[in-house]
GROMACS .gro file of C-alpha atoms in nm:
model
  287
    1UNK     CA    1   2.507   2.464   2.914
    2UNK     CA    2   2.416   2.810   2.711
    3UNK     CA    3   2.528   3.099   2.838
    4UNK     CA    4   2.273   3.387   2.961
    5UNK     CA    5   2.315   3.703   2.861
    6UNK     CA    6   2.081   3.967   3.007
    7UNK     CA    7   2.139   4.291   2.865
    8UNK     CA    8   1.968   4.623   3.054
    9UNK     CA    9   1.872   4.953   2.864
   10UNK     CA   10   1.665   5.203   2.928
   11UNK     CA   11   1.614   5.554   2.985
   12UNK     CA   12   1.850   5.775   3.228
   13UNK     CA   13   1.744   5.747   3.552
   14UNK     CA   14   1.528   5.479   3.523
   15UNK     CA   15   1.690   5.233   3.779
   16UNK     CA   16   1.982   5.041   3.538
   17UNK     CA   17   2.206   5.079   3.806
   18UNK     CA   18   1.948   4.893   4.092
   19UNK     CA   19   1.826   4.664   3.802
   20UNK     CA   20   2.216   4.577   3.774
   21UNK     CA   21   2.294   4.474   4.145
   22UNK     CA   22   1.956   4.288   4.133
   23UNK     CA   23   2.162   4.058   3.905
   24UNK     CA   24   2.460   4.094   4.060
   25UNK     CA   25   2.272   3.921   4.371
   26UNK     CA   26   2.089   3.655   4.174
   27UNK     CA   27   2.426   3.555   4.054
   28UNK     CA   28   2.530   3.693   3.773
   29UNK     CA   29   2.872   3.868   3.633
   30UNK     CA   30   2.779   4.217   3.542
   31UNK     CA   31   2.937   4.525   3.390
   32UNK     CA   32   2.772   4.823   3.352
   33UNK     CA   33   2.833   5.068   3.001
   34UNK     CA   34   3.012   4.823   2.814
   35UNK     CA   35   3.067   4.948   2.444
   36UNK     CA   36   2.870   4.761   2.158
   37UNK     CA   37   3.164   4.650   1.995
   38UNK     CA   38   3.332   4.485   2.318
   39UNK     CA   39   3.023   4.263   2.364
   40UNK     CA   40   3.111   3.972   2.104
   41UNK     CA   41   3.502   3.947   2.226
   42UNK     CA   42   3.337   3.994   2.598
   43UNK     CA   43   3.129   3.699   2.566
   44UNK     CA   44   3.418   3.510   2.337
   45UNK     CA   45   3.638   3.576   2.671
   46UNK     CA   46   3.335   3.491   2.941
   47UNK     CA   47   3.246   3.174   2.751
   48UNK     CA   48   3.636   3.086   2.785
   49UNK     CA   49   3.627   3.123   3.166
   50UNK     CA   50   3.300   2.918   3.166
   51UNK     CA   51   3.071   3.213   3.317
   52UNK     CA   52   2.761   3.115   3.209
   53UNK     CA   53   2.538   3.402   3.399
   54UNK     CA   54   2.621   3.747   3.201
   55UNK     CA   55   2.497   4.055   3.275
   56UNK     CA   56   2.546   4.407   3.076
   57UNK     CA   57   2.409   4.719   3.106
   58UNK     CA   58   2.427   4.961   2.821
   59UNK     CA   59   2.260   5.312   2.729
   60UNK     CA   60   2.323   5.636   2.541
   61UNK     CA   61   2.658   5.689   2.709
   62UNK     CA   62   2.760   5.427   2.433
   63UNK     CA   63   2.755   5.704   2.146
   64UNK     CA   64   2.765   5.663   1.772
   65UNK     CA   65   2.839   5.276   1.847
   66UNK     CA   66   2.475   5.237   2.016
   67UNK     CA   67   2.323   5.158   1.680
   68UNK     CA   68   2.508   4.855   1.619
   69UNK     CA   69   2.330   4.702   1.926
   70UNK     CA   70   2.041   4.538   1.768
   71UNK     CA   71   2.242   4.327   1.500
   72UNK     CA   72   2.472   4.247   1.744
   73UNK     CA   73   2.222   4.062   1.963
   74UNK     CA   74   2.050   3.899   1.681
   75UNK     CA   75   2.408   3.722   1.591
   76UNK     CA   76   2.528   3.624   2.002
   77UNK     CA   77   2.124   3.421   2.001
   78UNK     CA   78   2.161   3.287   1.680
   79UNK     CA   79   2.501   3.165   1.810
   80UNK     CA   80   2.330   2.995   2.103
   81UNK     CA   81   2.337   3.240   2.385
   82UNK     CA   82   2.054   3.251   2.593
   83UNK     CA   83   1.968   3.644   2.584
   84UNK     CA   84   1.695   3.832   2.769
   85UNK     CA   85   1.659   4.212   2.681
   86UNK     CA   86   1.496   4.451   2.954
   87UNK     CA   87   1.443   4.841   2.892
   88UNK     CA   88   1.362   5.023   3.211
   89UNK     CA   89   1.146   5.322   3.155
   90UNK     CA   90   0.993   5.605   3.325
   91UNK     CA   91   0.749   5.901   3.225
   92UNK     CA   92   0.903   6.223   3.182
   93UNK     CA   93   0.804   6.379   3.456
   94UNK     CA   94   0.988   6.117   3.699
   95UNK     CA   95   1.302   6.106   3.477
   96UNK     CA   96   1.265   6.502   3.498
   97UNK     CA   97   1.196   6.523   3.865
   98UNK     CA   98   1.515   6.286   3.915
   99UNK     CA   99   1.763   6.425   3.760
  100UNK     CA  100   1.656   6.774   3.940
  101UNK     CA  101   1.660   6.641   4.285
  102UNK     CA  102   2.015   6.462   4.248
  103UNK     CA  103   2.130   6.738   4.026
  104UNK     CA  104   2.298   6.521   3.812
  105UNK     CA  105   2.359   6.586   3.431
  106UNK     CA  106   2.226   6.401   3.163
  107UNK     CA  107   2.421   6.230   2.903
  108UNK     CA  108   2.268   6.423   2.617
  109UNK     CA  109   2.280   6.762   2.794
  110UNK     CA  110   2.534   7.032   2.701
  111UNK     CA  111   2.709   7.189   2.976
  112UNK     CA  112   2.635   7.548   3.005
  113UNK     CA  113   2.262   7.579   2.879
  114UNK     CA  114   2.122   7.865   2.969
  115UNK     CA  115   1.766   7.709   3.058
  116UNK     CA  116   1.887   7.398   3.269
  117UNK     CA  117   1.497   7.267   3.234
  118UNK     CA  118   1.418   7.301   2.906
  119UNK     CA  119   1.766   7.144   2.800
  120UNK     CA  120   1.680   6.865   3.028
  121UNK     CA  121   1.322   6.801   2.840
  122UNK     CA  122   1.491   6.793   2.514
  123UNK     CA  123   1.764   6.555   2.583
  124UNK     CA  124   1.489   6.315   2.740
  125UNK     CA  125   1.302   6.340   2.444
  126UNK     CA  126   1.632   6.303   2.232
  127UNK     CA  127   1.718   6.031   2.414
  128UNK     CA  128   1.392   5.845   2.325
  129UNK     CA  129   1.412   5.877   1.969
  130UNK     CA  130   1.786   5.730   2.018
  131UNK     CA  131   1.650   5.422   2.212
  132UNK     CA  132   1.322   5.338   2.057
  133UNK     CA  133   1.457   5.077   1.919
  134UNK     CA  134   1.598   4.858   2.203
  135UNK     CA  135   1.260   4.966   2.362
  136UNK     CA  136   1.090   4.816   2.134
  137UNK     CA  137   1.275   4.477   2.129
  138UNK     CA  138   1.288   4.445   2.470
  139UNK     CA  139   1.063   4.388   2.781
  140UNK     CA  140   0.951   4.718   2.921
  141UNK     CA  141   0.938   4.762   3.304
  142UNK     CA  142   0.753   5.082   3.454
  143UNK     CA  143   0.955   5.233   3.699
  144UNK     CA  144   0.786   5.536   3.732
  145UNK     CA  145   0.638   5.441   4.057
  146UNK     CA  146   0.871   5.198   4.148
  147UNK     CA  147   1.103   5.250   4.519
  148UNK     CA  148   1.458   5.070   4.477
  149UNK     CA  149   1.375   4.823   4.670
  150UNK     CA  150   1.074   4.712   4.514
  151UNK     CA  151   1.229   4.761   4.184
  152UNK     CA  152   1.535   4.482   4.311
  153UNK     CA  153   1.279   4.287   4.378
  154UNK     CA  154   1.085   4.277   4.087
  155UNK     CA  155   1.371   4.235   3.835
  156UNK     CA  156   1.472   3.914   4.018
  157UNK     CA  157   1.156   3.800   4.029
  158UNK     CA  158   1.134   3.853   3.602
  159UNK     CA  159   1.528   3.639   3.577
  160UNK     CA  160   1.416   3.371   3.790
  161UNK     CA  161   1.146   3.279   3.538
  162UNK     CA  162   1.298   2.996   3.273
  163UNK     CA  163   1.411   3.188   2.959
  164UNK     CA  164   1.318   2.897   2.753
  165UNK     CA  165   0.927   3.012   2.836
  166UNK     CA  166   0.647   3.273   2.786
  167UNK     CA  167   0.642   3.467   3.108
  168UNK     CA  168   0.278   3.592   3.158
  169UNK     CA  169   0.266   3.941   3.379
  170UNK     CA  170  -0.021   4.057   3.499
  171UNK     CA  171  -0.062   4.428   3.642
  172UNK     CA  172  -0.304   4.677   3.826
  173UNK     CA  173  -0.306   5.047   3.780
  174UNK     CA  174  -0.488   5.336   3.820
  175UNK     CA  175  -0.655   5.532   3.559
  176UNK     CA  176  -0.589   5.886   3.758
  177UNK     CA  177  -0.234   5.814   3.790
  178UNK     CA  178  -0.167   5.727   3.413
  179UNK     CA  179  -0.116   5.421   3.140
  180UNK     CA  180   0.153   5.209   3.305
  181UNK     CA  181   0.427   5.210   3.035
  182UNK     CA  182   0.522   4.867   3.002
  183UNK     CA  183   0.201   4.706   2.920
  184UNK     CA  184   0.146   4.529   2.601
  185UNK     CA  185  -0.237   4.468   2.668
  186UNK     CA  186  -0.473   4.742   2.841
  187UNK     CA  187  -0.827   4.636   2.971
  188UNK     CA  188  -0.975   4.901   3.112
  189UNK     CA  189  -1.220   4.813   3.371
  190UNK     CA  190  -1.370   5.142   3.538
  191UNK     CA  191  -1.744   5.081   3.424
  192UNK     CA  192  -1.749   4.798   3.651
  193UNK     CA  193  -1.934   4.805   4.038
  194UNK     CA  194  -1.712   4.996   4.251
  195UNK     CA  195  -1.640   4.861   4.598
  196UNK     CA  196  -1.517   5.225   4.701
  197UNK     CA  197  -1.862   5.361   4.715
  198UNK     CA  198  -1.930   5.093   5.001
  199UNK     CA  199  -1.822   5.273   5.283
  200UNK     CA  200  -1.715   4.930   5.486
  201UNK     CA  201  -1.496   4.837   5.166
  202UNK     CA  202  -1.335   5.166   5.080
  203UNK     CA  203  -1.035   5.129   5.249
  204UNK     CA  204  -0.938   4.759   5.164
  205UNK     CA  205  -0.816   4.652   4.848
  206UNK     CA  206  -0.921   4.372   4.579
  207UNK     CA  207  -0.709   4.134   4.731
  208UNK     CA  208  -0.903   4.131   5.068
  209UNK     CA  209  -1.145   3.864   5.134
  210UNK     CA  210  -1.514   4.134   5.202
  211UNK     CA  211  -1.355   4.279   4.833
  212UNK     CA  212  -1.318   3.968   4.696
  213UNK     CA  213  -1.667   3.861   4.794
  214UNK     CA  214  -1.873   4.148   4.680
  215UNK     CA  215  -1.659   4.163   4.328
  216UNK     CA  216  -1.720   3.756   4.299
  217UNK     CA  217  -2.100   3.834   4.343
  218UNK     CA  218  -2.089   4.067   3.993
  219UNK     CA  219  -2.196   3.928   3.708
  220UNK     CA  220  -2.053   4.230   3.544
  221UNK     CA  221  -1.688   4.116   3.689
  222UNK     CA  222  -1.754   3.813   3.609
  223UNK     CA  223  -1.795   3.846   3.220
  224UNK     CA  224  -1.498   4.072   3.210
  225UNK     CA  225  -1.265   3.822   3.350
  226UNK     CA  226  -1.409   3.572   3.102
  227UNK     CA  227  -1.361   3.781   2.815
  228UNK     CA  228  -0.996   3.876   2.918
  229UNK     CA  229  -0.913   3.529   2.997
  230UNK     CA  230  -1.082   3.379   2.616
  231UNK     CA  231  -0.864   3.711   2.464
  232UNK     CA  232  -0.537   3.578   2.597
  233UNK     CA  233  -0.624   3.203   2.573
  234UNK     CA  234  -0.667   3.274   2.214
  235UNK     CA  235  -0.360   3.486   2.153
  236UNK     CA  236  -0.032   3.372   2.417
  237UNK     CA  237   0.045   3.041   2.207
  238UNK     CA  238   0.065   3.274   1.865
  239UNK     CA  239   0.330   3.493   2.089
  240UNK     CA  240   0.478   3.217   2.226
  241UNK     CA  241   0.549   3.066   1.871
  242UNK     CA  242   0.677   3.422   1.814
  243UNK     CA  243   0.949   3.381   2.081
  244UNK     CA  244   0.824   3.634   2.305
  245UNK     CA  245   1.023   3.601   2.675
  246UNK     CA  246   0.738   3.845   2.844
  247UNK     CA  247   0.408   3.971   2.808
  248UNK     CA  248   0.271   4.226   3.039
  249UNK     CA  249  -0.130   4.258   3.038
  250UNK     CA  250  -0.236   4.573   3.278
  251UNK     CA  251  -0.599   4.631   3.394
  252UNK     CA  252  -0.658   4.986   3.515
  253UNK     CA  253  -0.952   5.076   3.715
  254UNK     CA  254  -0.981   5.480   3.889
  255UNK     CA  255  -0.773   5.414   4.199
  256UNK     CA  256  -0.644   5.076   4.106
  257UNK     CA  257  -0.716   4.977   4.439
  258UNK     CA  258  -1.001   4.718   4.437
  259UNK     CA  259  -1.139   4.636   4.089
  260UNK     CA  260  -0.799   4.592   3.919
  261UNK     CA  261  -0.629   4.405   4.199
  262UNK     CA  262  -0.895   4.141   4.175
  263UNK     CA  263  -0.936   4.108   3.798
  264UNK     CA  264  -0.541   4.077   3.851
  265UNK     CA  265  -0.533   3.842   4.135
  266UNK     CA  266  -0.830   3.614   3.975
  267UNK     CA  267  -0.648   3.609   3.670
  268UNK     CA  268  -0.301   3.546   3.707
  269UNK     CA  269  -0.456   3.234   3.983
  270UNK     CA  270  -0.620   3.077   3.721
  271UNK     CA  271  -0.314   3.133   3.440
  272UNK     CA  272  -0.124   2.948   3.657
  273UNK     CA  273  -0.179   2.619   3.565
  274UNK     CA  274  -0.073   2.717   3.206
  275UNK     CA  275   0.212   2.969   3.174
  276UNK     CA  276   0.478   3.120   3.435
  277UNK     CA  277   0.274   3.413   3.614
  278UNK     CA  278   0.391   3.669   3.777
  279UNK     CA  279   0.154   3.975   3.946
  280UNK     CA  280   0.233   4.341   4.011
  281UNK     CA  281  -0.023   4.619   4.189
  282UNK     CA  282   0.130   4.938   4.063
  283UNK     CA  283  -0.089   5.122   4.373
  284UNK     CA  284  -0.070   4.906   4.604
  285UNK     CA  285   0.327   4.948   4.566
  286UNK     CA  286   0.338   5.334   4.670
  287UNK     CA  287   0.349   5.461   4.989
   0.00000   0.00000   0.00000
């Protein structure tokens, strides 16, 4: 049996620590800010006590030695272990907002700055240039919007899916809140028929049955679906062949409320049959 690793990054105060006991829970040993240079004699020794569920977390607290991450986990998986990569990320402003409200200091941040806020903006943006490229080899998940406990739930949700296969994620948004971060396809679907400007509809969402109705009525709706579904039909066995674990497709609408959640709901149903689905409503999430 191959080992799996899963290995967290991501931004400071993102959620590593809550994405961390989500694993813990689901089963797996996990130690958070491990060095890059421990992790092949950490896995030599795990795979000698048989632990076959691994989990590490690992940011910019690492140092100089953070750049030897990448090559690192190319040689464990061509050894054989089983390794999933997640980056948790958050817009500034929530990372910003974060670290205000707990008062906590960031990694990069000198002590003593005269302009706490500024220094703060500049070791976030620091710190993106030093992880961009974990980000980019990893799956991206959006916590900008996320509580802790929805955030627990959705990282077990991602680990129970097989490693071995494409996992297909399909996500709502709103336009007027901003670009979810961790999408790798954006359809945007605002020019469609509106269910909030029927004032018996306004205050359900797309996945309530008088929604669902009116939406299924549009030929409008209609056609996009089709020509969302043909785009990814076409295009998820070339990034399957390309070993991709995750692929996140968002659909934004204005409020993300009706439109969205349908197109979302419809097509995640009718991926089903074909690839591990999985379904998020960034929206429908907040409270």
């Amino acid at each position: 049996m191959k080992t799996e690793l899963v290995v967290i990054t991501g931004m400071s105060g993102s959620g590593k620590s809550i994405a961390l006991h989500a694993l813990e829970d689901a089963g797996y040993y996990c130690v958070d800010n491990l060095p890059p240079e421990l992790l092949e004699p950490f896995i030599a020794l795990e795979d000698e006590r048989r632990a076959r569920k691994i989990a590490i977390a690992m940011d910019v607290r690492s140092g100089r030695s953070l750049p030897q991450l990448p090559l690192l986990l190319h040689s464990l998986r061509d050894r054989g272990v089983q390794l999933r990569q997640i980056f948790l990320d958050s817009n500034d402003q929530t990372l910003i907002r974060r670290f205000s409200e707990t008062r906590r200091r960031h990694p990069l941040s000198q002590p003593g700055e005269a302009d706490a806020q500024q220094a703060l903006m500049q070791a976030v943006a620091r710190e993106r240039e030093l992880l961009a490229d974990l980000r980019e080899r990893s799956h991206l998940v959006d916590t900008s919007f996320l509580r802790p406990a929805q955030l627990l739930a959705f990282i077990k949700e991602l680990i129970s899916a097989p490693a071995s296969h494409l996992t297909l994620v399909f996500e709502s948004f709103a336009f007027k809140r901003g670009i979810t971060l961790d999408a790798d396809y954006v359809f945007d679907v605002r020019m469609l028929p509106n269910p909030h400007y029927e004032p018996e509809l306004r205050a359900l969402t797309g996945r309530d049955q008088p929604v669902i109705d009116f939406l299924g009525r549009q030929s409008e709706v209609a056609l996009m679906q089709e020509q969302i579904a043909a785009f990814m039909r076409t295009w998820l066995p070339v990034l399957a062949r390309d070993h991709r674990s995750y692929v996140t497709v968002a659909i934004g609408c204005t409020g993300g409320q009706h439109r969205s959640v349908y197109l979302v709901e419809q097509l995640a149903a009718q991926f089903s049959t074909e690839w591990l689905t999985l379904r998020r409503h960034r929206e429908l999430a907040v409270v």
